[in-house]
Coordinates of C-alpha atoms and ligand atoms in Angstrom, one line a residue:
M1 CA 49.8 -101.1 -48.7
T2 CA 49.5 -100.8 -45.1
H3 CA 47.5 -102.4 -41.8
H4 CA 47.2 -100.1 -39.9
Y5 CA 43.5 -100.3 -39.0
T6 CA 41.9 -96.8 -39.0
G7 CA 38.1 -96.8 -38.7
L8 CA 35.1 -98.6 -40.5
I9 CA 34.8 -95.5 -43.0
N10 CA 37.8 -96.3 -44.5
R11 CA 37.4 -100.0 -44.3
Y12 CA 34.0 -100.1 -46.2
R13 CA 33.6 -97.4 -47.8
D14 CA 32.9 -99.1 -50.9
R15 CA 29.7 -99.8 -49.5
L16 CA 29.3 -96.4 -47.2
P17 CA 27.6 -93.1 -48.7
V18 CA 30.9 -91.2 -48.4
S19 CA 33.0 -90.1 -51.5
A20 CA 37.3 -89.8 -52.2
N21 CA 36.6 -86.2 -50.8
T22 CA 34.6 -86.7 -47.5
P23 CA 36.5 -85.8 -44.6
V24 CA 36.6 -88.8 -42.5
V25 CA 35.9 -88.6 -38.7
S26 CA 37.4 -91.3 -37.1
L27 CA 38.2 -92.6 -34.1
N28 CA 39.1 -96.0 -35.2
E29 CA 35.8 -97.4 -34.2
G30 CA 34.5 -101.0 -35.3
N31 CA 36.6 -104.1 -35.8
T32 CA 35.6 -105.0 -32.3
P33 CA 36.2 -108.6 -31.0
L34 CA 34.2 -111.5 -31.8
I35 CA 34.3 -113.5 -28.8
E36 CA 33.0 -117.4 -28.6
L37 CA 31.8 -118.2 -25.1
V38 CA 33.6 -121.2 -24.0
N39 CA 32.1 -121.4 -20.3
L40 CA 28.6 -120.7 -20.7
P41 CA 27.2 -123.2 -23.0
K42 CA 28.4 -125.9 -20.6
K43 CA 27.1 -124.4 -18.0
I44 CA 23.5 -124.4 -19.2
K45 CA 24.6 -128.1 -21.1
K46 CA 23.4 -126.3 -24.2
D47 CA 25.1 -127.7 -27.3
V48 CA 25.2 -124.3 -29.1
R49 CA 27.8 -122.1 -30.3
I50 CA 27.7 -118.6 -29.1
L51 CA 29.6 -115.4 -30.1
A52 CA 29.7 -112.3 -28.2
K53 CA 30.2 -109.3 -30.4
F54 CA 31.8 -107.3 -28.0
E55 CA 30.7 -103.3 -29.2
G56 CA 32.0 -102.4 -25.7
L57 CA 35.5 -102.1 -27.1
N58 CA 34.6 -99.3 -29.2
P59 CA 36.7 -95.8 -28.2
T60 CA 34.2 -94.4 -26.4
G61 CA 32.8 -98.1 -24.7
S62 CA 30.1 -98.6 -27.2
F63 CA 28.4 -99.5 -30.3
K64 CA 27.8 -96.1 -31.4
D65 CA 30.9 -95.1 -32.2
R66 CA 30.1 -97.1 -35.3
G67 CA 26.8 -94.5 -36.3
M68 CA 28.5 -91.7 -34.8
T69 CA 32.1 -91.8 -37.1
M70 CA 29.2 -91.8 -40.2
A71 CA 27.0 -89.0 -38.8
V72 CA 29.9 -86.8 -37.6
T73 CA 31.6 -86.6 -41.1
K74 CA 28.6 -86.4 -43.0
A75 CA 27.5 -83.5 -40.9
I76 CA 31.1 -81.8 -41.3
E77 CA 30.9 -82.9 -44.7
A78 CA 27.5 -80.9 -44.9
G79 CA 29.5 -77.6 -43.5
A80 CA 27.4 -77.9 -40.1
R81 CA 28.9 -76.6 -37.0
A82 CA 26.9 -77.9 -34.2
I83 CA 25.1 -81.1 -33.5
I84 CA 22.3 -82.0 -31.3
C85 CA 21.3 -85.5 -29.3
A86 CA 18.7 -86.7 -27.1
S87 CA 20.4 -90.1 -24.9
T88 CA 20.2 -92.7 -22.4
G89 CA 24.0 -91.9 -21.7
N90 CA 25.9 -94.0 -25.2
T91 CA 25.1 -91.8 -27.9
S92 CA 25.5 -88.5 -25.7
A93 CA 29.3 -89.9 -24.8
A94 CA 29.9 -90.5 -28.8
A95 CA 28.3 -87.7 -29.5
A96 CA 30.6 -85.4 -27.5
A97 CA 34.3 -87.4 -28.4
Y98 CA 33.0 -86.9 -32.0
A99 CA 32.6 -83.6 -31.9
A100 CA 35.5 -82.8 -30.0
R101 CA 37.4 -84.7 -32.5
A102 CA 36.2 -82.4 -35.6
G103 CA 35.8 -79.6 -33.7
I104 CA 32.1 -78.6 -33.9
A105 CA 30.1 -77.8 -30.9
C106 CA 27.8 -80.6 -28.9
F107 CA 24.8 -80.5 -27.2
V108 CA 23.1 -83.5 -25.2
L109 CA 19.4 -83.9 -23.8
I110 CA 20.0 -86.3 -21.2
P111 CA 17.2 -87.8 -18.1
E112 CA 18.0 -85.9 -14.8
G113 CA 19.6 -88.5 -12.8
K114 CA 18.7 -91.8 -15.2
I115 CA 22.1 -92.0 -16.7
A116 CA 24.6 -94.3 -16.2
L117 CA 28.4 -92.2 -14.2
G118 CA 30.7 -93.5 -16.9
K119 CA 28.4 -91.8 -19.7
L120 CA 28.0 -88.3 -17.7
S121 CA 31.4 -88.3 -17.1
Q122 CA 32.1 -88.7 -21.1
A123 CA 29.8 -86.4 -22.1
M124 CA 31.0 -83.7 -19.5
M125 CA 35.1 -84.7 -20.4
H126 CA 34.5 -83.9 -24.0
G127 CA 33.3 -80.5 -23.3
S128 CA 29.5 -81.4 -24.8
V129 CA 27.1 -79.1 -23.3
V130 CA 25.3 -81.1 -21.1
I131 CA 21.6 -80.8 -20.8
Q132 CA 19.5 -82.3 -18.2
I133 CA 15.9 -82.6 -18.5
R134 CA 13.4 -83.3 -15.7
G135 CA 11.7 -86.1 -18.0
N136 CA 12.8 -89.0 -19.9
F137 CA 15.0 -90.1 -23.0
D138 CA 11.1 -89.9 -25.3
D139 CA 10.8 -86.5 -24.1
G140 CA 14.5 -85.7 -24.8
M141 CA 13.5 -87.2 -28.5
R142 CA 10.8 -85.4 -29.0
L143 CA 12.7 -81.9 -27.9
V144 CA 15.5 -82.7 -30.0
Q145 CA 13.4 -82.7 -33.2
E146 CA 11.7 -79.1 -32.0
V147 CA 14.8 -77.4 -31.9
A148 CA 16.3 -78.6 -35.1
R149 CA 13.2 -77.6 -36.5
T150 CA 14.9 -74.0 -36.3
L151 CA 18.0 -73.6 -34.9
P152 CA 21.4 -74.8 -37.2
L153 CA 21.9 -78.3 -35.5
N154 CA 22.4 -81.4 -36.7
I155 CA 20.4 -84.1 -35.2
V156 CA 23.1 -87.2 -34.5
N157 CA 20.3 -89.8 -33.0
S158 CA 19.5 -92.6 -35.0
I159 CA 16.9 -90.7 -36.9
N160 CA 19.9 -89.2 -39.1
P161 CA 20.1 -92.3 -41.6
Y162 CA 23.9 -92.0 -42.0
R163 CA 23.9 -93.4 -38.2
L164 CA 22.2 -96.8 -39.5
Q165 CA 24.9 -97.1 -42.4
G166 CA 27.4 -96.7 -39.6
Q167 CA 26.0 -99.3 -37.6
K168 CA 25.5 -101.9 -40.5
T169 CA 29.0 -102.6 -40.5
I170 CA 28.8 -104.7 -37.4
A171 CA 27.9 -107.6 -39.8
F172 CA 29.8 -107.1 -42.4
E173 CA 32.5 -107.8 -39.7
I174 CA 30.8 -110.8 -38.4
V175 CA 30.0 -112.6 -42.0
E176 CA 33.8 -112.1 -42.3
A177 CA 34.6 -113.4 -39.2
L178 CA 32.4 -116.7 -40.0
G179 CA 32.4 -116.7 -43.5
E180 CA 28.7 -117.0 -43.5
C181 CA 25.5 -115.5 -41.7
P182 CA 24.9 -117.0 -38.3
D183 CA 22.1 -118.6 -37.5
Y184 CA 20.5 -116.3 -34.9
H185 CA 21.0 -112.7 -34.2
V186 CA 20.3 -111.4 -30.8
L187 CA 20.5 -108.0 -29.2
P188 CA 18.9 -105.1 -27.2
V189 CA 16.4 -103.0 -28.2
G190 CA 15.5 -99.4 -27.2
N191 CA 15.0 -96.5 -29.9
A192 CA 15.1 -99.5 -32.1
G193 CA 17.7 -98.2 -34.3
N194 CA 20.1 -100.7 -33.6
I195 CA 18.4 -104.2 -34.9
S196 CA 17.7 -102.2 -38.1
A197 CA 21.1 -101.7 -38.9
H198 CA 21.7 -105.1 -38.2
W199 CA 19.2 -106.1 -40.3
I200 CA 20.3 -103.5 -43.0
G201 CA 24.0 -104.7 -42.7
Y202 CA 23.4 -108.6 -43.0
S203 CA 20.9 -107.6 -45.9
E204 CA 23.8 -106.2 -48.0
A205 CA 26.0 -108.5 -47.3
V206 CA 24.3 -111.4 -49.2
G207 CA 22.7 -108.7 -51.9
L208 CA 19.0 -108.4 -50.7
K209 CA 16.6 -105.3 -50.2
T210 CA 15.3 -104.9 -47.2
E211 CA 12.5 -102.5 -45.6
S212 CA 14.4 -101.8 -42.8
C213 CA 16.9 -99.8 -44.7
P214 CA 15.6 -95.8 -44.5
N215 CA 16.0 -93.0 -47.3
L216 CA 17.9 -95.1 -49.9
E217 CA 18.8 -92.3 -51.4
V218 CA 21.9 -92.1 -49.1
A219 CA 22.8 -95.3 -50.4
A220 CA 24.0 -94.9 -53.6
P221 CA 27.6 -95.9 -54.1
Y222 CA 26.6 -99.5 -52.5
K223 CA 28.0 -102.5 -53.9
T224 CA 25.9 -105.4 -52.2
G225 CA 26.1 -109.1 -52.0
G226 CA 29.1 -111.6 -51.9
L227 CA 29.3 -111.6 -48.4
A228 CA 27.0 -114.2 -47.1
T229 CA 24.3 -116.6 -48.5
K230 CA 21.8 -116.5 -46.4
R231 CA 20.2 -114.1 -43.2
P232 CA 20.2 -114.8 -39.9
I233 CA 16.9 -114.8 -37.7
M234 CA 16.4 -111.1 -36.0
V235 CA 15.6 -111.7 -31.9
G236 CA 15.0 -108.6 -30.1
Y237 CA 15.2 -108.4 -26.1
Q238 CA 13.6 -105.5 -24.5
A239 CA 13.1 -105.0 -20.7
S240 CA 9.6 -106.0 -19.2
G241 CA 9.2 -102.7 -18.1
A242 CA 10.2 -100.6 -21.3
A243 CA 9.0 -103.0 -23.9
P244 CA 6.7 -101.2 -26.6
F245 CA 7.7 -103.9 -29.0
L246 CA 6.0 -107.0 -27.0
R247 CA 2.9 -104.5 -25.8
G248 CA 2.5 -103.6 -29.6
A249 CA 2.0 -99.9 -28.8
M250 CA 4.1 -97.2 -26.9
V251 CA 4.8 -97.0 -23.6
D252 CA 4.6 -94.0 -21.5
Q253 CA 6.2 -94.5 -18.6
P254 CA 9.2 -97.0 -19.5
E255 CA 11.0 -98.1 -16.3
T256 CA 14.1 -100.3 -15.8
V257 CA 17.8 -100.6 -14.0
A258 CA 18.9 -101.3 -18.1
T259 CA 18.9 -97.5 -18.4
A260 CA 20.7 -97.5 -21.7
I261 CA 17.1 -98.9 -22.9
R262 CA 14.8 -97.2 -20.8
I263 CA 13.0 -95.9 -23.8
G264 CA 8.8 -96.2 -24.6
H265 CA 8.6 -94.9 -27.8
P266 CA 11.3 -96.2 -30.1
V267 CA 11.7 -93.4 -33.4
S268 CA 13.0 -96.9 -35.8
W269 CA 9.7 -98.2 -34.7
K270 CA 8.5 -99.3 -38.3
L271 CA 12.3 -100.5 -39.2
A272 CA 12.6 -102.6 -36.2
W273 CA 8.8 -104.5 -37.5
A274 CA 10.5 -104.9 -40.9
A275 CA 13.9 -106.7 -39.6
K276 CA 11.8 -109.1 -37.5
N277 CA 9.1 -109.9 -39.8
E278 CA 11.4 -110.4 -43.1
S279 CA 14.2 -112.2 -40.9
G280 CA 11.3 -114.8 -39.4
G281 CA 12.6 -113.3 -35.8
W282 CA 10.8 -112.5 -32.6
F283 CA 10.9 -110.1 -29.3
N284 CA 10.9 -111.5 -26.4
E285 CA 11.5 -109.7 -22.5
C286 CA 13.3 -109.8 -19.5
S287 CA 12.8 -108.8 -16.2
D288 CA 15.1 -106.8 -14.3
E289 CA 16.3 -109.4 -12.0
E290 CA 17.2 -111.6 -15.2
I291 CA 19.3 -108.8 -16.7
L292 CA 21.1 -108.3 -14.1
R293 CA 21.7 -111.7 -13.1
A294 CA 23.1 -112.6 -17.2
Q295 CA 25.3 -109.7 -17.0
K296 CA 27.1 -111.1 -13.4
L297 CA 26.6 -115.0 -15.4
L298 CA 28.6 -113.2 -18.0
A299 CA 31.7 -111.6 -15.7
D300 CA 31.5 -114.9 -14.0
T301 CA 31.9 -117.5 -16.6
E302 CA 33.4 -115.9 -19.6
G303 CA 35.5 -112.8 -18.3
I304 CA 33.3 -110.2 -20.2
F305 CA 32.3 -106.9 -18.4
C306 CA 29.2 -105.7 -20.0
E307 CA 26.6 -103.1 -19.3
P308 CA 22.9 -104.1 -18.3
A309 CA 21.2 -102.9 -21.2
S310 CA 23.9 -105.3 -23.2
A311 CA 23.2 -107.8 -20.1
I312 CA 19.9 -108.5 -21.8
S313 CA 21.5 -110.2 -25.2
I314 CA 22.2 -113.1 -22.8
A315 CA 19.5 -113.0 -20.5
G316 CA 17.2 -113.0 -23.3
L317 CA 18.9 -116.1 -25.3
L318 CA 19.3 -117.8 -22.1
K319 CA 15.1 -118.0 -22.1
D320 CA 15.2 -118.3 -25.6
L321 CA 17.1 -121.6 -25.3
E322 CA 15.4 -123.3 -22.2
R323 CA 12.3 -122.6 -24.0
S324 CA 13.3 -124.2 -27.0
V325 CA 12.6 -121.7 -29.7
I326 CA 16.4 -121.6 -30.6
G327 CA 17.0 -125.3 -31.2
E328 CA 20.6 -127.1 -30.4
G329 CA 23.1 -127.2 -32.7
S330 CA 22.7 -123.6 -33.5
M331 CA 24.9 -120.6 -34.2
I332 CA 24.2 -117.5 -32.7
V333 CA 26.0 -114.3 -32.1
C334 CA 24.6 -111.7 -29.4
T335 CA 26.0 -108.3 -29.4
L336 CA 27.5 -106.7 -26.5
T337 CA 26.1 -103.3 -27.0
G338 CA 28.5 -101.6 -24.5
H339 CA 31.2 -102.0 -21.6
G340 CA 30.3 -102.6 -17.6
L341 CA 32.5 -99.7 -16.8
K342 CA 30.2 -97.6 -18.2
D343 CA 27.9 -98.0 -15.0
P344 CA 30.0 -98.9 -12.3
D345 CA 27.4 -98.3 -9.7
T346 CA 25.1 -101.1 -10.7
A347 CA 27.6 -103.6 -11.0
I348 CA 29.0 -102.7 -7.1
A349 CA 25.3 -103.0 -6.1
Q350 CA 25.5 -106.2 -7.1
S351 CA 28.6 -107.8 -6.6
S352 CA 30.3 -109.0 -2.9
K353 CA 31.8 -106.2 -0.9
P354 CA 35.1 -105.7 -0.3
F355 CA 37.3 -107.2 2.4
L356 CA 38.6 -104.4 5.2
V357 CA 41.5 -105.5 7.0
D358 CA 44.5 -104.3 8.7
A359 CA 47.5 -104.2 6.6
T360 CA 49.4 -107.6 7.8
R361 CA 50.3 -110.7 6.5
T362 CA 48.2 -112.9 9.0
A363 CA 45.2 -110.6 8.1
I364 CA 45.3 -111.7 4.6
E365 CA 46.3 -115.0 4.6
A366 CA 43.0 -115.1 7.2
V367 CA 41.5 -114.2 4.0
I368 CA 42.9 -116.0 1.4
G369 CA 42.3 -119.4 3.5
E370 CA 39.3 -118.8 3.7
N371 CA 38.8 -118.1 -0.1
M372 CA 40.9 -120.8 -1.4
P373 CA 39.2 -123.0 -3.8
K374 CA 39.5 -126.3 -1.9
Ligands
F0G401 N1 22.4 -101.1 -26.0 C1 22.9 -99.8 -25.3 C2 24.2 -100.1 -24.6 C3 22.6 -99.1 -25.6 O1 22.9 -97.7 -25.0 C4 21.4 -98.7 -26.5 C5 20.9 -97.3 -26.9 C6 20.6 -99.7 -26.5 C7 21.2 -101.4 -26.5 C8 19.8 -99.6 -27.8 O2 19.7 -99.7 -29.1 O3 18.6 -97.8 -29.5 O4 19.7 -98.7 -31.1 O5 17.7 -100.2 -30.3 N2 20.9 -96.4 -26.2 C9 21.1 -95.1 -27.0 C10 21.5 -93.8 -26.0 C11 19.3 -94.5 -27.0 O6 21.0 -92.8 -26.2 O7 22.6 -93.9 -25.6 P1 18.9 -98.8 -29.7

């Protein structure tokens, strides 16, 4: 028996729609750390436990790898030679990497000028065909579906039900780490696939059905239940400028500094409402300022660097703790969906500038003297 971890499909194959003959395409994704925030609760003077599931530590730096290992594995099993996606950046990075691994072609549609630098470099570096469109993510999502109707392309956005199947494994890992579900699970909501996938995973851990799970025929080999006894309350956070779930309707011109969730027409609209309603949860919104403040706060106080879209988990949680809808004594897990290195521009713009001095000992000592804790 080897203990070498080889990715989430091998780890959870009895809970995923794969067979012994399925050719697994993996980069050993999943198995990410669940990190207890030790300083933040003290700082905000709240008696709560907050655990961050740091998905930025996946192979391409975001949670998308969980869905992509499944989507590309099933595409290869079906004989596909090319995949396509629309993306605000992370999906394209993951698709490009897994397509490279599988030796198939990858086409990505991204909104011109609105994806973070790290993500763009990944899609380019892994050799995908990068198509910038003069439009936003929602335009890209529509176009991908249109072209895939006639061309032999396998869509790897989260309308592909295998994506959610891979992403649900995050809930299994959390339940295994805690021995039970948390009281609350908070996370960002953009295209709304991930909140739905979390809810599918938690539901299966407990052995309950959910309206969040599409295309149940792919779910044939599930063995459900036995991991936990109750499901968490799901709380989804959106950027105020891109908050269709708060408005109760699609948003045509979404805008936010958190470009990953700059989405106005989420494809998993119904599934996400089901997750919210079945769990007794809610949606809340945060301004760009609140998002950036939370990103910096987490980096400064806990040593965890996540991207702006991920920091909305913390920004929203701080709000909901402040207004006491999440009470003292609660255990909260928040998903930090992507690594801060994805978006160096935004990080640098909000941090203090480096010092520039002559290469002398006196100059260095002067800076240290000014900045040494008293
Ligand atoms: N956080 C990050 C870092 C993301 O990249 C995304 C989505 C989300 C949160 C929201 O997840 O869409 O399942 O509700 N990024 C997609 C992309 C849209 O193209 O990379 P969701």
